[in-house]
PDB file of C-alpha atoms in Angstrom:
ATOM      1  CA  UNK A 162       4.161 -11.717  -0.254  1.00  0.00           C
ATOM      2  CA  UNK A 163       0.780 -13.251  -0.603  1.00  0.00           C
ATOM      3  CA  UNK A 164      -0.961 -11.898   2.074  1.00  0.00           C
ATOM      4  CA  UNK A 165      -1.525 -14.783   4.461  1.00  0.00           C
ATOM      5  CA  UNK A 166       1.703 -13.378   6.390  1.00  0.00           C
ATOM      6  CA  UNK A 167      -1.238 -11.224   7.813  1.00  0.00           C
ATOM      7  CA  UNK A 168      -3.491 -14.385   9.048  1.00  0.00           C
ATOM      8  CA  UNK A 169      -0.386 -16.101  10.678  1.00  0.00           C
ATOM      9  CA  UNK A 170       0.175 -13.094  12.608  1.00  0.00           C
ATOM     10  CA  UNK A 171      -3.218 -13.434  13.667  1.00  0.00           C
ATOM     11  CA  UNK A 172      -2.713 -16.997  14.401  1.00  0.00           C
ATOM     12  CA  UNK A 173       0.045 -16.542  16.566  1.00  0.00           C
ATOM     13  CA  UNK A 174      -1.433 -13.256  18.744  1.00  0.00           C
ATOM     14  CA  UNK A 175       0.833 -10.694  17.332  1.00  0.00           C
ATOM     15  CA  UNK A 176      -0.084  -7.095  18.088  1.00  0.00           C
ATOM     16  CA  UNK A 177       1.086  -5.670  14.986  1.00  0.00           C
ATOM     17  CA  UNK A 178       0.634  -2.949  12.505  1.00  0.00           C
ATOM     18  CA  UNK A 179       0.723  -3.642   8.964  1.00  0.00           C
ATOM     19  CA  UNK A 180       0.854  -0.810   6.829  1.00  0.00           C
ATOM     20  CA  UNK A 181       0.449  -1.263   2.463  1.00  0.00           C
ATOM     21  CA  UNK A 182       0.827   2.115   0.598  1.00  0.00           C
ATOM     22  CA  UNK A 183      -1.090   1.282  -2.568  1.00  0.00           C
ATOM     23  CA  UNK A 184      -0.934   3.239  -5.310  1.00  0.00           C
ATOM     24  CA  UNK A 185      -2.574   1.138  -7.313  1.00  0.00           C
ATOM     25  CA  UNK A 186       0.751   0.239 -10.113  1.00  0.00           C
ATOM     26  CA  UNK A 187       3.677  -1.917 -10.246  1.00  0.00           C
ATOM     27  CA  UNK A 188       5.831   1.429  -9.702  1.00  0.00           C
ATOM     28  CA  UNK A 189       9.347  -0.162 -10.456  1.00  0.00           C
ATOM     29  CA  UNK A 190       8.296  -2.490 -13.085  1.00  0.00           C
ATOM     30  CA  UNK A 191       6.053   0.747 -15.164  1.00  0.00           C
ATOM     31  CA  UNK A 192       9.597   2.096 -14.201  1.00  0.00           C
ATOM     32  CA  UNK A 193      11.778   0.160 -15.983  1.00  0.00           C
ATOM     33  CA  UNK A 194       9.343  -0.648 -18.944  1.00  0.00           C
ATOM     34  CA  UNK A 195       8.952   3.104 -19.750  1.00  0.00           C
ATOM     35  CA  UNK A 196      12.970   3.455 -19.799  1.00  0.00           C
ATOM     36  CA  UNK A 197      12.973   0.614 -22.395  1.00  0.00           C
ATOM     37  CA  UNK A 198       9.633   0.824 -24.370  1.00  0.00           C
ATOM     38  CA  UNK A 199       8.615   4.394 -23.976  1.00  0.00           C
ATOM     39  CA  UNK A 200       5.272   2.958 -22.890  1.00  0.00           C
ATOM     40  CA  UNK A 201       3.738   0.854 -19.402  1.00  0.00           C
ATOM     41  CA  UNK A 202       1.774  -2.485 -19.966  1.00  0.00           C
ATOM     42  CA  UNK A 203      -0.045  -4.369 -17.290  1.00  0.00           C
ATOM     43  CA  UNK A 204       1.199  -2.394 -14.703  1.00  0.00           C
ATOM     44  CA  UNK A 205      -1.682  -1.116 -13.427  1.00  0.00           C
ATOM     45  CA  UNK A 206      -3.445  -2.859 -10.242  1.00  0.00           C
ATOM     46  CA  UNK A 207      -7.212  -2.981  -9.870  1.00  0.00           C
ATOM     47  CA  UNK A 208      -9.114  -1.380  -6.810  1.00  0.00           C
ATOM     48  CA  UNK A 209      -8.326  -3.970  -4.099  1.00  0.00           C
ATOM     49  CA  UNK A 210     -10.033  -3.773  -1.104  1.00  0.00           C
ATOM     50  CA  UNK A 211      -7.264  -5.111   1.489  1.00  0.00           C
ATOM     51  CA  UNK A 212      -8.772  -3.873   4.417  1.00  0.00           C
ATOM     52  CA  UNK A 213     -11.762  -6.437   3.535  1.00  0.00           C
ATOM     53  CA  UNK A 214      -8.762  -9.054   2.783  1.00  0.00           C
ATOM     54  CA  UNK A 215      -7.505  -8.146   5.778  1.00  0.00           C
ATOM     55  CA  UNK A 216     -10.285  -8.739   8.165  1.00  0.00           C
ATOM     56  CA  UNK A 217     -11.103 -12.091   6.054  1.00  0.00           C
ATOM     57  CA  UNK A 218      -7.797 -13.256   7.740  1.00  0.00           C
ATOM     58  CA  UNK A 219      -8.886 -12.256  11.123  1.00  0.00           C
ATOM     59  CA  UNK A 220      -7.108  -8.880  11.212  1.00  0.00           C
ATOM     60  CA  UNK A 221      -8.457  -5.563  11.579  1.00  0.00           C
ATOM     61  CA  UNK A 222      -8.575  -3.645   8.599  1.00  0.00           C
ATOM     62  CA  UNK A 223      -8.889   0.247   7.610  1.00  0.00           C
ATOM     63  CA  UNK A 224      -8.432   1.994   4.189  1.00  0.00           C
ATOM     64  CA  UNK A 225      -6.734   5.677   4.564  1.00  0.00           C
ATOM     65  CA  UNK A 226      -7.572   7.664   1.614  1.00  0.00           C
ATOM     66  CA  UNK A 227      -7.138  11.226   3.258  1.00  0.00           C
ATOM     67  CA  UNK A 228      -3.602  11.633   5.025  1.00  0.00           C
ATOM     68  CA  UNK A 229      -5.481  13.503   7.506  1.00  0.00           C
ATOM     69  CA  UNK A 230      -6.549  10.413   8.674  1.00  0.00           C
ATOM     70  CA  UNK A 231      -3.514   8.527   8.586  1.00  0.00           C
ATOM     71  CA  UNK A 232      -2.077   9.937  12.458  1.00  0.00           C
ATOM     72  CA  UNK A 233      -5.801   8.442  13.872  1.00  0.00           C
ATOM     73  CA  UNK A 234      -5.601   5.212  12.022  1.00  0.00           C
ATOM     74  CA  UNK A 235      -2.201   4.540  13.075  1.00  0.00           C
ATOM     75  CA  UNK A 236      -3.179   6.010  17.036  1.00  0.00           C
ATOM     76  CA  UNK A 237      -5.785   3.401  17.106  1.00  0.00           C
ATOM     77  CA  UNK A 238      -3.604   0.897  15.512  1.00  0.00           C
ATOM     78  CA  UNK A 239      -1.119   0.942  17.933  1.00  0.00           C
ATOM     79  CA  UNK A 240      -3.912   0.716  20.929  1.00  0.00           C
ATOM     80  CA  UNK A 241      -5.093  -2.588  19.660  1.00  0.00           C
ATOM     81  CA  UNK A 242      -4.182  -5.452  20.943  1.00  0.00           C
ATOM     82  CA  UNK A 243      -4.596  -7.502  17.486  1.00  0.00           C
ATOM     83  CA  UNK A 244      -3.188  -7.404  13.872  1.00  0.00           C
ATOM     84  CA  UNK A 245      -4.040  -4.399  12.263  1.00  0.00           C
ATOM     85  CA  UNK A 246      -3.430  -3.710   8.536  1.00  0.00           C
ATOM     86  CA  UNK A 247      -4.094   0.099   7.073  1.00  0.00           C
ATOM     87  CA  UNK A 248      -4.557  -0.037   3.540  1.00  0.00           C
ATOM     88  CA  UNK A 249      -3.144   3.512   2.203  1.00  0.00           C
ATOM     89  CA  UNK A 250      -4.134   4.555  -0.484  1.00  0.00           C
ATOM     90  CA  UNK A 251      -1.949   6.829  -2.219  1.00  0.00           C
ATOM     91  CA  UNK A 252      -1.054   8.695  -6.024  1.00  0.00           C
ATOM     92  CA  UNK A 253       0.470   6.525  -8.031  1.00  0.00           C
ATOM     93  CA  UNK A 254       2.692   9.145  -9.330  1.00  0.00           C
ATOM     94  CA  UNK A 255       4.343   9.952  -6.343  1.00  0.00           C
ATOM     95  CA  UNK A 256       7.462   7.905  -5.617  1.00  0.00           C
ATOM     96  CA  UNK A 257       8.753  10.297  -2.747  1.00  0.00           C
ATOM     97  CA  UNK A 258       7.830  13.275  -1.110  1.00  0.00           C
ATOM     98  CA  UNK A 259      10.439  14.952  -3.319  1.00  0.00           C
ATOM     99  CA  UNK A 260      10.384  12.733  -6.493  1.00  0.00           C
ATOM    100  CA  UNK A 261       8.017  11.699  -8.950  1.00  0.00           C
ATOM    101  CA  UNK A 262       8.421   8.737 -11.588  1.00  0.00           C
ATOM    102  CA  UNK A 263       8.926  11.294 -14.512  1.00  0.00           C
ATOM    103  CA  UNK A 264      11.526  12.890 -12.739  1.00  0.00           C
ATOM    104  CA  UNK A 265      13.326   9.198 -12.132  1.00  0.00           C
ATOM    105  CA  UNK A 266      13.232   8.460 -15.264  1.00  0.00           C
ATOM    106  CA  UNK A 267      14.069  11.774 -16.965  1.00  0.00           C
ATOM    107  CA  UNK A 268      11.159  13.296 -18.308  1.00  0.00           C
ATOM    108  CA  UNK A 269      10.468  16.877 -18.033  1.00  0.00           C
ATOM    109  CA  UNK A 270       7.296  17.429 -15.676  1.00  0.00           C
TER     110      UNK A 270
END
């Protein structure tokens, strides 16, 4: 995905919501290199600011960084009448809310 799924959304009228939980990694990929290498290498993703990129497309855009706010964001969200894309942002450690990374791939917490 590249992003401009967002802008023909926009194009076409679609009330949508987009939502990206970023936790700022290639999470499989650091996966699978840690099994193999022991070690992660260009994994990591810069801050991004996609609710910016969003609303360069034409969408409405909102980073989340508290999950208190995440319930109001997606409220409004669904009350628009546009493209709306919430940018979460989230730990990067967490896969699940009952697993971790470590824990995937075996390592003791």
């Amino acid at each position: 995905m590249t992003g401009y799924e967002v802008e023909t959304a926009v194009r076409y009228g679609a009330a949508i919501t987009v939502v990206v939980f970023r936790n700022g990694l290639h999470g499989t990929i650091a996966m699978h290199q840690k099994q193999a290498l022991g070690r992660t290498a260009g994994v990591e993703i810069g801050e991004v600011d996609l609710a910016g990129y969003a609303r360069s497309l034409g969408a409405e855009g909102q980073t989340v960084r508290d999950p208190d706010e995440l319930a109001p964001a997606l409220e409004a969200a669904a009350a628009s009448d546009t493209v709306t894309l919430l940018d979460v942002v989230t730990d990067p450690d967490i896969i699940s809310p009952s697993t971790t990374l470590s824990e995937i791939i075996g390592e003791s917490p």
